[in-house]
Short mmCIF file of C-alpha atoms and ligand atoms in Angstrom, two decimals:
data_model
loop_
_atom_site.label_atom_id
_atom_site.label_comp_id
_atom_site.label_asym_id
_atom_site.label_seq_id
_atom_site.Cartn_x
_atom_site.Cartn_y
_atom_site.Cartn_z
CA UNK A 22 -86.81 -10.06 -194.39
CA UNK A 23 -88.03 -8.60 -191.44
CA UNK A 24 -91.86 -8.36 -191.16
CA UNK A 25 -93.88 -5.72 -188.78
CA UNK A 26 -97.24 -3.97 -188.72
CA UNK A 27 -96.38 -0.46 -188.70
CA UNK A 28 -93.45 0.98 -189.62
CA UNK A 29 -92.36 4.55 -188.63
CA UNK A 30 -89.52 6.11 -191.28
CA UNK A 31 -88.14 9.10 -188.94
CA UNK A 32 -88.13 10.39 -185.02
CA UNK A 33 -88.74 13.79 -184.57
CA UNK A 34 -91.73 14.76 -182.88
CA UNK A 35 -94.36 13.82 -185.51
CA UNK A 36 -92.69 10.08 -185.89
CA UNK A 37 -92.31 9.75 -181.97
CA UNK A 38 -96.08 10.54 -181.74
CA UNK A 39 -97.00 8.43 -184.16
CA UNK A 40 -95.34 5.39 -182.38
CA UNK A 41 -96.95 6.74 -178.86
CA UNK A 42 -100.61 6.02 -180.55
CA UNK A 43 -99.41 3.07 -182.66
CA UNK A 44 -97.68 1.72 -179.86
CA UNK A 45 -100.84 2.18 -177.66
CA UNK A 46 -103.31 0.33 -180.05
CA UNK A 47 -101.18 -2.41 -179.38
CA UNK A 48 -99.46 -2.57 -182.97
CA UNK A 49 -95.70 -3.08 -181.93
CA UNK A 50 -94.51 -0.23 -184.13
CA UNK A 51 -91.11 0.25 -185.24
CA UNK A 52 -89.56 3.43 -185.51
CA UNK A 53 -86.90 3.63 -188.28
CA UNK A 54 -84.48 6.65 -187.07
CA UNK A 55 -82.90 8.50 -189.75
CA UNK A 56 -79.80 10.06 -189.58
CA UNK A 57 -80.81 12.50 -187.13
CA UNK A 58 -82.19 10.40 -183.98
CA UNK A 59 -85.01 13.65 -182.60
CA UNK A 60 -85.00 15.28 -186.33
CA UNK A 61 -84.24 19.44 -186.03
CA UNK A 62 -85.82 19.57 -182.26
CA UNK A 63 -82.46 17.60 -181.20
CA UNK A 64 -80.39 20.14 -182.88
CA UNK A 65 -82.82 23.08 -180.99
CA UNK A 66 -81.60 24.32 -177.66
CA UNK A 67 -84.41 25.58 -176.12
CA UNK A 68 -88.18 24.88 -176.96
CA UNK A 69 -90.01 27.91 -175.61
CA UNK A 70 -93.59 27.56 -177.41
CA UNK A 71 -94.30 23.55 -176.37
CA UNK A 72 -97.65 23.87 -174.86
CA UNK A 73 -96.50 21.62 -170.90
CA UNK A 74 -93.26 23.49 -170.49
CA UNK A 75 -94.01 27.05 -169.12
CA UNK A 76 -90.01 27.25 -168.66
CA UNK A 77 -89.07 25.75 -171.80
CA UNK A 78 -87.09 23.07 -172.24
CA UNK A 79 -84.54 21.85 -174.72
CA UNK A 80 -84.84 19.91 -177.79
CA UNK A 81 -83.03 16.86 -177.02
CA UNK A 82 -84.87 16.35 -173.12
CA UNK A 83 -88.01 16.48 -175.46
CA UNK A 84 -87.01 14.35 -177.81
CA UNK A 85 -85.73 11.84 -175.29
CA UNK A 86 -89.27 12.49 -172.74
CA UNK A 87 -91.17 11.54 -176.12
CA UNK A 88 -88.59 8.87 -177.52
CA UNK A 89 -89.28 7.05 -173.69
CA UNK A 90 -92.96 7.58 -173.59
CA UNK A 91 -93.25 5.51 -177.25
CA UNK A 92 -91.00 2.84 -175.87
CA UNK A 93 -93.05 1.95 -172.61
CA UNK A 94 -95.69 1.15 -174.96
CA UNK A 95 -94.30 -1.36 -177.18
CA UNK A 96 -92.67 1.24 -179.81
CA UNK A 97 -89.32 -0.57 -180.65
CA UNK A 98 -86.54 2.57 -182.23
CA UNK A 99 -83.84 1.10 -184.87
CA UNK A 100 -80.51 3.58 -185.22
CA UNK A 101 -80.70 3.31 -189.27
CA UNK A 102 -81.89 5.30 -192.50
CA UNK A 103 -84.22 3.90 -195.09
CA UNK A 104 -82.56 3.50 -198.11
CA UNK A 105 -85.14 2.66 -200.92
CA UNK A 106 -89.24 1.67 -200.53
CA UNK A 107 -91.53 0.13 -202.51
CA UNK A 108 -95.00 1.34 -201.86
CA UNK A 109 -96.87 1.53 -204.46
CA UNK A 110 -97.54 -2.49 -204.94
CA UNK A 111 -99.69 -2.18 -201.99
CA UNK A 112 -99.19 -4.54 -199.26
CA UNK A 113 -97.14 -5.19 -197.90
CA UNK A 114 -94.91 -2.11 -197.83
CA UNK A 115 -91.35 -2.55 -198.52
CA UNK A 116 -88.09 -0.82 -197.50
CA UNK A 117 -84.56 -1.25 -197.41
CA UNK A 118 -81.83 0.20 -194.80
CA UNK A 119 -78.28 0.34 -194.39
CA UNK A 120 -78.81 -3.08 -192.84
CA UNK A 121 -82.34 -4.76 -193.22
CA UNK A 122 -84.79 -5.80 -195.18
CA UNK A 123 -88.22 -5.18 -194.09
CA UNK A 124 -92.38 -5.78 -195.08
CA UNK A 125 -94.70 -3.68 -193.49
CA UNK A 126 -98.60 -3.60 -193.37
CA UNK A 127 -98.44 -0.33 -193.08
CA UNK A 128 -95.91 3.02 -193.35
CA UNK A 129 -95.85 6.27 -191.61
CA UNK A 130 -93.49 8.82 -193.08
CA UNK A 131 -92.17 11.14 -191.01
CA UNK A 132 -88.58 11.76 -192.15
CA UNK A 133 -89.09 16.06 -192.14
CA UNK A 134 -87.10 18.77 -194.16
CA UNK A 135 -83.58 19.88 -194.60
CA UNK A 136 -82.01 23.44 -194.27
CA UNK A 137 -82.31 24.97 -197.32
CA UNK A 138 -78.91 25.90 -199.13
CA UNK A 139 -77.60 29.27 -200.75
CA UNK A 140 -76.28 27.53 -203.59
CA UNK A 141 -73.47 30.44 -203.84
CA UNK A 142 -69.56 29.33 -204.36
CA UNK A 143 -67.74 28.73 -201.06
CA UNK A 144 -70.93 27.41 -198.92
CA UNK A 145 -70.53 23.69 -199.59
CA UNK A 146 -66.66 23.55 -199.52
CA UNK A 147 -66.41 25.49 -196.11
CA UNK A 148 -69.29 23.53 -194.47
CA UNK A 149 -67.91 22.40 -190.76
CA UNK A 150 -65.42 25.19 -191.48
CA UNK A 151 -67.24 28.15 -190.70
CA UNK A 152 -70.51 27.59 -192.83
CA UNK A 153 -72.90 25.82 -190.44
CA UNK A 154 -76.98 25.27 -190.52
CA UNK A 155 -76.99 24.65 -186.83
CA UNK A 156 -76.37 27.36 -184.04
CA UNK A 157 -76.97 24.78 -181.12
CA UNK A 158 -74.29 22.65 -182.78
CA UNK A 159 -71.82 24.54 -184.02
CA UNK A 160 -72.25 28.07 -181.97
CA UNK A 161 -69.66 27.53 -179.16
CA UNK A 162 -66.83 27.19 -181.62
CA UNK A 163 -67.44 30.52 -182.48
CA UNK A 164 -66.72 32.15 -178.87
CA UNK A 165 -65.63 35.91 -179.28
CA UNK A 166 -65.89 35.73 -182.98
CA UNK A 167 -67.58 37.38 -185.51
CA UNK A 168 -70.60 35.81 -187.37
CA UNK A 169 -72.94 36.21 -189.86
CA UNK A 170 -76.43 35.04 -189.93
CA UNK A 171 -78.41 34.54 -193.53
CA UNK A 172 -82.04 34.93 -193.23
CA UNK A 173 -85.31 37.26 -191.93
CA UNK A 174 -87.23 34.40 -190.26
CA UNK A 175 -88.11 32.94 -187.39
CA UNK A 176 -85.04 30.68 -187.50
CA UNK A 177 -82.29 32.82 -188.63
CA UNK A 178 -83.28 35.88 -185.30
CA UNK A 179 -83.61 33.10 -182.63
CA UNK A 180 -80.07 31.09 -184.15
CA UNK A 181 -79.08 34.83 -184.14
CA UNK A 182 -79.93 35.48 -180.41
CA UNK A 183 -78.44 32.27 -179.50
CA UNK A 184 -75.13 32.83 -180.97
CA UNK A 185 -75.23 36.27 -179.38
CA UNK A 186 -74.48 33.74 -176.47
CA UNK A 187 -71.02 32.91 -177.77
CA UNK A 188 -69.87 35.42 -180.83
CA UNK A 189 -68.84 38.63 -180.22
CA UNK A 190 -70.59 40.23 -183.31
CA UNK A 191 -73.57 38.89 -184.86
CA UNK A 192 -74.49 40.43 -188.27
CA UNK A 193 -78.07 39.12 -189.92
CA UNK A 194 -77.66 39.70 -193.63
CA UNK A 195 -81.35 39.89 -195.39
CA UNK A 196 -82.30 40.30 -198.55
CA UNK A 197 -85.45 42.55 -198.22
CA UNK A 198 -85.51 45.62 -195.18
CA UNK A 199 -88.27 43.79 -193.68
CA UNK A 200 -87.79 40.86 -191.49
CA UNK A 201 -90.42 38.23 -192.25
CA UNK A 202 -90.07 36.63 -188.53
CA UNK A 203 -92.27 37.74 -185.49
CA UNK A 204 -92.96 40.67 -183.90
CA UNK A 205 -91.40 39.05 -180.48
CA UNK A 206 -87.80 37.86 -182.02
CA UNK A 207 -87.69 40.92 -183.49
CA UNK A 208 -88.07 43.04 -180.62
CA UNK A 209 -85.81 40.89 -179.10
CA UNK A 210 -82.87 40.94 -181.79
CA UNK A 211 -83.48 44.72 -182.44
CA UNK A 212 -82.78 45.32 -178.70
CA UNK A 213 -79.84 43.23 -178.51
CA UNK A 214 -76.70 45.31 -178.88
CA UNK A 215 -74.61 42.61 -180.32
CA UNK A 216 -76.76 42.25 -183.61
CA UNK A 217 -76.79 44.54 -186.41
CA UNK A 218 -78.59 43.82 -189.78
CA UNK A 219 -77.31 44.51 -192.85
CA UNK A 220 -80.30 45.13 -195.44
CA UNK A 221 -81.30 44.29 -198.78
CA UNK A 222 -77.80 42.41 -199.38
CA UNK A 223 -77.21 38.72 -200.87
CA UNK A 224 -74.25 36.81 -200.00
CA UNK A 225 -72.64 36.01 -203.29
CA UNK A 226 -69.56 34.02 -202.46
CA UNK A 227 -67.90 32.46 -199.44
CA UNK A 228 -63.72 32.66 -199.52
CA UNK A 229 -61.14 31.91 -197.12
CA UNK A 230 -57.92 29.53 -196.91
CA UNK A 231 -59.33 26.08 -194.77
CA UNK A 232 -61.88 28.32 -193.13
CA UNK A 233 -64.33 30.68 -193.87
CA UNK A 234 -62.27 34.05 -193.98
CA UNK A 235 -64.20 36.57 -195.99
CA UNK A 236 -67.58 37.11 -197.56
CA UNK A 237 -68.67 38.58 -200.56
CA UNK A 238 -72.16 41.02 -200.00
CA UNK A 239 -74.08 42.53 -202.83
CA UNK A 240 -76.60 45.11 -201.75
CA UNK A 241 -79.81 44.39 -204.41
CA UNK A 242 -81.00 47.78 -204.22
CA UNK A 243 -77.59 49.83 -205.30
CA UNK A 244 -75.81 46.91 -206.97
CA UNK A 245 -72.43 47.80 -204.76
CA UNK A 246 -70.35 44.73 -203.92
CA UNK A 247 -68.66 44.84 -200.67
CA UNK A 248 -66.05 41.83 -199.13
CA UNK A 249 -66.43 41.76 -195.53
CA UNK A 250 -64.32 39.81 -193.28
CA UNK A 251 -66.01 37.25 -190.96
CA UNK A 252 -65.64 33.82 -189.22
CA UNK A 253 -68.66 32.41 -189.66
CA UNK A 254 -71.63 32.15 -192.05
CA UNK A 255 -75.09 30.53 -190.34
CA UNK A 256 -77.36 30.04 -193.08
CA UNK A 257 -81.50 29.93 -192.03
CA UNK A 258 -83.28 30.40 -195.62
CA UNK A 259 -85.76 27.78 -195.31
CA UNK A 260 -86.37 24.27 -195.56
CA UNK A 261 -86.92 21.39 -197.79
CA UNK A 262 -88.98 18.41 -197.27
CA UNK A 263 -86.81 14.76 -197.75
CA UNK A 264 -88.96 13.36 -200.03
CA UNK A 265 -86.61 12.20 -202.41
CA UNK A 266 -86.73 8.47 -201.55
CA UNK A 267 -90.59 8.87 -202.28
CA UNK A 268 -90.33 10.48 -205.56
CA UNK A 269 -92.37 8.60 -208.36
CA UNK A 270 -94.24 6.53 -205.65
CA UNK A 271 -95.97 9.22 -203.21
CA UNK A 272 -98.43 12.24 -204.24
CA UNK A 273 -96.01 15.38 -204.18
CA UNK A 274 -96.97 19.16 -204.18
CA UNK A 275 -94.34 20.90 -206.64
CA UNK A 276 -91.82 21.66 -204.23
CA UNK A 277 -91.90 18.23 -203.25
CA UNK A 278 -94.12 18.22 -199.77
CA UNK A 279 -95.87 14.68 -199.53
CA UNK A 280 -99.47 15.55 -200.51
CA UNK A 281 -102.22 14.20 -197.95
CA UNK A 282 -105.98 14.15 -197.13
CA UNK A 283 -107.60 14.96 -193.77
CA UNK A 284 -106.68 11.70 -192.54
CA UNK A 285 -103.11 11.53 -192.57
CA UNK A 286 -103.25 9.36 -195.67
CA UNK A 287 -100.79 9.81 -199.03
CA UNK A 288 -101.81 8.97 -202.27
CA UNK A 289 -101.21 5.51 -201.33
CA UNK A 290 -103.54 3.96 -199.12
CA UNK A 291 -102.10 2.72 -196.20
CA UNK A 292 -98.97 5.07 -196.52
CA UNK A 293 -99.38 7.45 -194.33
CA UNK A 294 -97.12 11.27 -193.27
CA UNK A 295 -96.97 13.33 -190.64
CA UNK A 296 -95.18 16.24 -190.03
CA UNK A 297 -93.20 18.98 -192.07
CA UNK A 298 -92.40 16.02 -194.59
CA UNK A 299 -96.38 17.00 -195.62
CA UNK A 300 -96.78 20.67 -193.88
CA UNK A 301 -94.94 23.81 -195.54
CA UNK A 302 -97.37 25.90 -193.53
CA UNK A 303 -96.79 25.28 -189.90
CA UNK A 304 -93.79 23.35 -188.82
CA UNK A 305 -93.83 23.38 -185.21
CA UNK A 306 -93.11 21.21 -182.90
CA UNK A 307 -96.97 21.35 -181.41
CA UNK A 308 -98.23 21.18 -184.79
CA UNK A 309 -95.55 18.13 -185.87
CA UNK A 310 -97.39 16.34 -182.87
CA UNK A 311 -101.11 16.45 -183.45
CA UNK A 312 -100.43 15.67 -187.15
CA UNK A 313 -98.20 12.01 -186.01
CA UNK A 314 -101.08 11.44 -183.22
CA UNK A 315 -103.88 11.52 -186.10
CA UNK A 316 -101.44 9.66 -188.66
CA UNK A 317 -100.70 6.93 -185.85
CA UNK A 318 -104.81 7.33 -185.02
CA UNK A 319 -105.82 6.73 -188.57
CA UNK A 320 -103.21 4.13 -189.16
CA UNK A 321 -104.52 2.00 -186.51
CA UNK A 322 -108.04 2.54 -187.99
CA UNK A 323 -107.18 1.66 -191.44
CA UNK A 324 -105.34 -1.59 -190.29
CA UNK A 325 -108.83 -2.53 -189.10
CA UNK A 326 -110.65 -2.17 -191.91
CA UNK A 327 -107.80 -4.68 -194.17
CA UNK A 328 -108.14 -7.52 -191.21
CA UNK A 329 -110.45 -10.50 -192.22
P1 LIG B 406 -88.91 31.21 -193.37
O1 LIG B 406 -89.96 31.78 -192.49
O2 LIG B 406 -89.29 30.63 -194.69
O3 LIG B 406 -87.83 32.35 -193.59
C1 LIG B 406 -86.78 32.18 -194.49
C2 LIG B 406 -86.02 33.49 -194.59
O4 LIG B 406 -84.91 33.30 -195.46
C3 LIG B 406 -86.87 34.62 -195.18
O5 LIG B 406 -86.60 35.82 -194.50
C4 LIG B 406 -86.41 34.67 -196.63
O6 LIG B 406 -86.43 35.97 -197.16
C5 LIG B 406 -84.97 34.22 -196.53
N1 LIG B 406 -84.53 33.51 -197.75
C6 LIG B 406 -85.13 32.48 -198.39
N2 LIG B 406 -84.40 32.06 -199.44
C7 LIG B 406 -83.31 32.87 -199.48
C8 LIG B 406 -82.18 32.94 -200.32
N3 LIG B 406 -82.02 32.10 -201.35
N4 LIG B 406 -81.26 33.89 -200.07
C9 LIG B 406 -81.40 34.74 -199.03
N5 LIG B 406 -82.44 34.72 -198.18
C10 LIG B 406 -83.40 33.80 -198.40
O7 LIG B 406 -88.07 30.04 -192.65
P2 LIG B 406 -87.75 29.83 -191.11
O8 LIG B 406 -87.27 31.06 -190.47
O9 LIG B 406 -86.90 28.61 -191.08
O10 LIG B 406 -89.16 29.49 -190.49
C11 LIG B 406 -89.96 28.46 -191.06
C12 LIG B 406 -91.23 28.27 -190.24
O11 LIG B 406 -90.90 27.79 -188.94
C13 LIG B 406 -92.02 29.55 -190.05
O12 LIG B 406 -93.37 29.23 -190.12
C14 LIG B 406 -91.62 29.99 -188.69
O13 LIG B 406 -92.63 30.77 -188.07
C15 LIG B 406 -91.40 28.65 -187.98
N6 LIG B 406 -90.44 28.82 -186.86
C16 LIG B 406 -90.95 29.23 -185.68
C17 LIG B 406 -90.10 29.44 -184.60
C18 LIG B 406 -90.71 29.89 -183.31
O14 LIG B 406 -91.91 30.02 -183.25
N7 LIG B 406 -89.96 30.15 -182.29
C19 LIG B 406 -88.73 29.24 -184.73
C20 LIG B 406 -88.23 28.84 -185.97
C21 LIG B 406 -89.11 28.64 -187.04
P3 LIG B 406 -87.84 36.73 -197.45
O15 LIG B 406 -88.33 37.18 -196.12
O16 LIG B 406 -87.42 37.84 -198.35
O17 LIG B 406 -88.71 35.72 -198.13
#
């Protein structure tokens, strides 16, 4: 059993911030990685809107700038995923990994949100084989091809305009005939002559023979099927928070967002969250930030008031 003050679960922005402050008050934190070492900024390519960067910069040189700013002040990263926690016999915390067995004094939860599925036939069994969540990752293997992009966000028109980099056709399937993302993106998608949108339309199933082949459209207004041929389906519908290993333990919100108060702090005191594992409403990478600076902030406070 491995025993530490602070321990971080997750290291995308709001965890890496979290062990910055932590790390700075002197509290030797260790960061617990997840399976995704950066979270979704590693998978971004280019960070446009990161107050510091008037040129951008991409995800992983962020993620790495932050993950190296943490370490130089005692922050200590472990490659491994939290498998199980026990936090709601107070201290100390405790969690299992893939490989340890750890107490902690206190917790900061930062493990974020997932891509949100269709849930139609087809989109599990073709994942890696045409059906991906992940432009950055998965958009050169689609050079000169055609794709199709699920979605009216934010998400789904900038993973549009980046695969516009690669594909030869990008279609943006939507299921209303008003995009919900912003009035920038969509200036810049409507202007771009590889994209087309095709409105008010579902995807219903995803076929093919060891790839993705063919797709199945319904339009919701007229009811009219249509199978379209395609090589590619990027899906950008939303997230979900990873909450799952905190279920029954941690304060949820009904779609399963940790719930917490002003300072950081879940239902269980000394448990504390940061970033889009507690904030449906924002999820930036500025936002994901400031909320691990005041977790790590009111961590180290509340570690005060427990001593003597
Ligand atoms: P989002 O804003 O929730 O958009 C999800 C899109 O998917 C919506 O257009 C929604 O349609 C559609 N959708 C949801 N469920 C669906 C389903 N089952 N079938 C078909 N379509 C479905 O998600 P997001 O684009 O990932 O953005 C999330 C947040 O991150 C937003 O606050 C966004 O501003 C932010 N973000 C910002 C940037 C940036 O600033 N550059 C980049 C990415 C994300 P409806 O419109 O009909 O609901």
């Amino acid at each position: 059993m491995q025993k530490e003050k602070v321990i971080v679960i997750g290291s995308g922005p709001a965890g890496l911030t979290a062990a910055l402050y932590t790390g700075r008050a002197q509290l030797n934190p260790l960061v617990i990685s997840g399976n995704q070492l950066g979270g979704q900024i590693s998978l971004t390519y280019e960070v446009e809107n990161y107050p510091g960067f008037p040129k951008g910069i991409t995800g992983p040189e962020l993620v790495e700038a932050m993950q190296k700013q943490a370490e130089r002040f005692g922050a200590r990263l472990t490659v491994d995923e939290v498998t199980e926690v026990d936090l709601s016999h107070g201290r100390p915390f405790r969690l299992k990994t893939h490989g340890e067995e750890y107490e902690a004094d206190a917790v900061i939860v930062c493990t974020g949100a997932s891509p949100k599925r269709l849930g139609v036939p087809g989109e599990e069994d073709f994942i890696g084989r045409g059906v991906s969540f992940c432009a950055t990752c998965d958009g050169f293997f689609f050079r000169e091809k055609d794709v199709l992009v699920v979605g009216g966000g934010d998400s789904a028109l900038e993973e549009g305009l980046f695969l516009t980099r690669f594909a030869r056709r990008v279609r943006v399937v939507h299921r209303r005939d008003k995009l919900r993302a912003g009035d920038t993106l969509q200036r810049r998608a409507f202007a771009n002559e590889k994209i087309d949108f095709i409105w008010d339309t579902v995807i219903e199933e995803i076929k093919g023979d060891g790839k993705v082949e063919t797709v199945r459209l319904r339009n919701l207004k007229t009811g009219e099927e249509q199978e379209t041929p395609t090589d590619g389906v990027f899906i950008f519908i939303g997230h979900y928070p990873n909450t799952d290993l905190f279920k029954g333990q941690l304060e949820m919100d009904e779609i399963g967002y940790l719930i917490t108060d002003e300072r950081m702090m879940t239902s269980v005191p000394g448990v504390f969250a940061a970033g889009e594992v507690q904030d449906p409403v924002f999820r930036q990478v500025a936002t994901s930030v400031g909320q691990g600076c005041a977790a790590g902030m009111m961590c180290e406070r509340w570690l005060e008031t427990q001593e003597g």
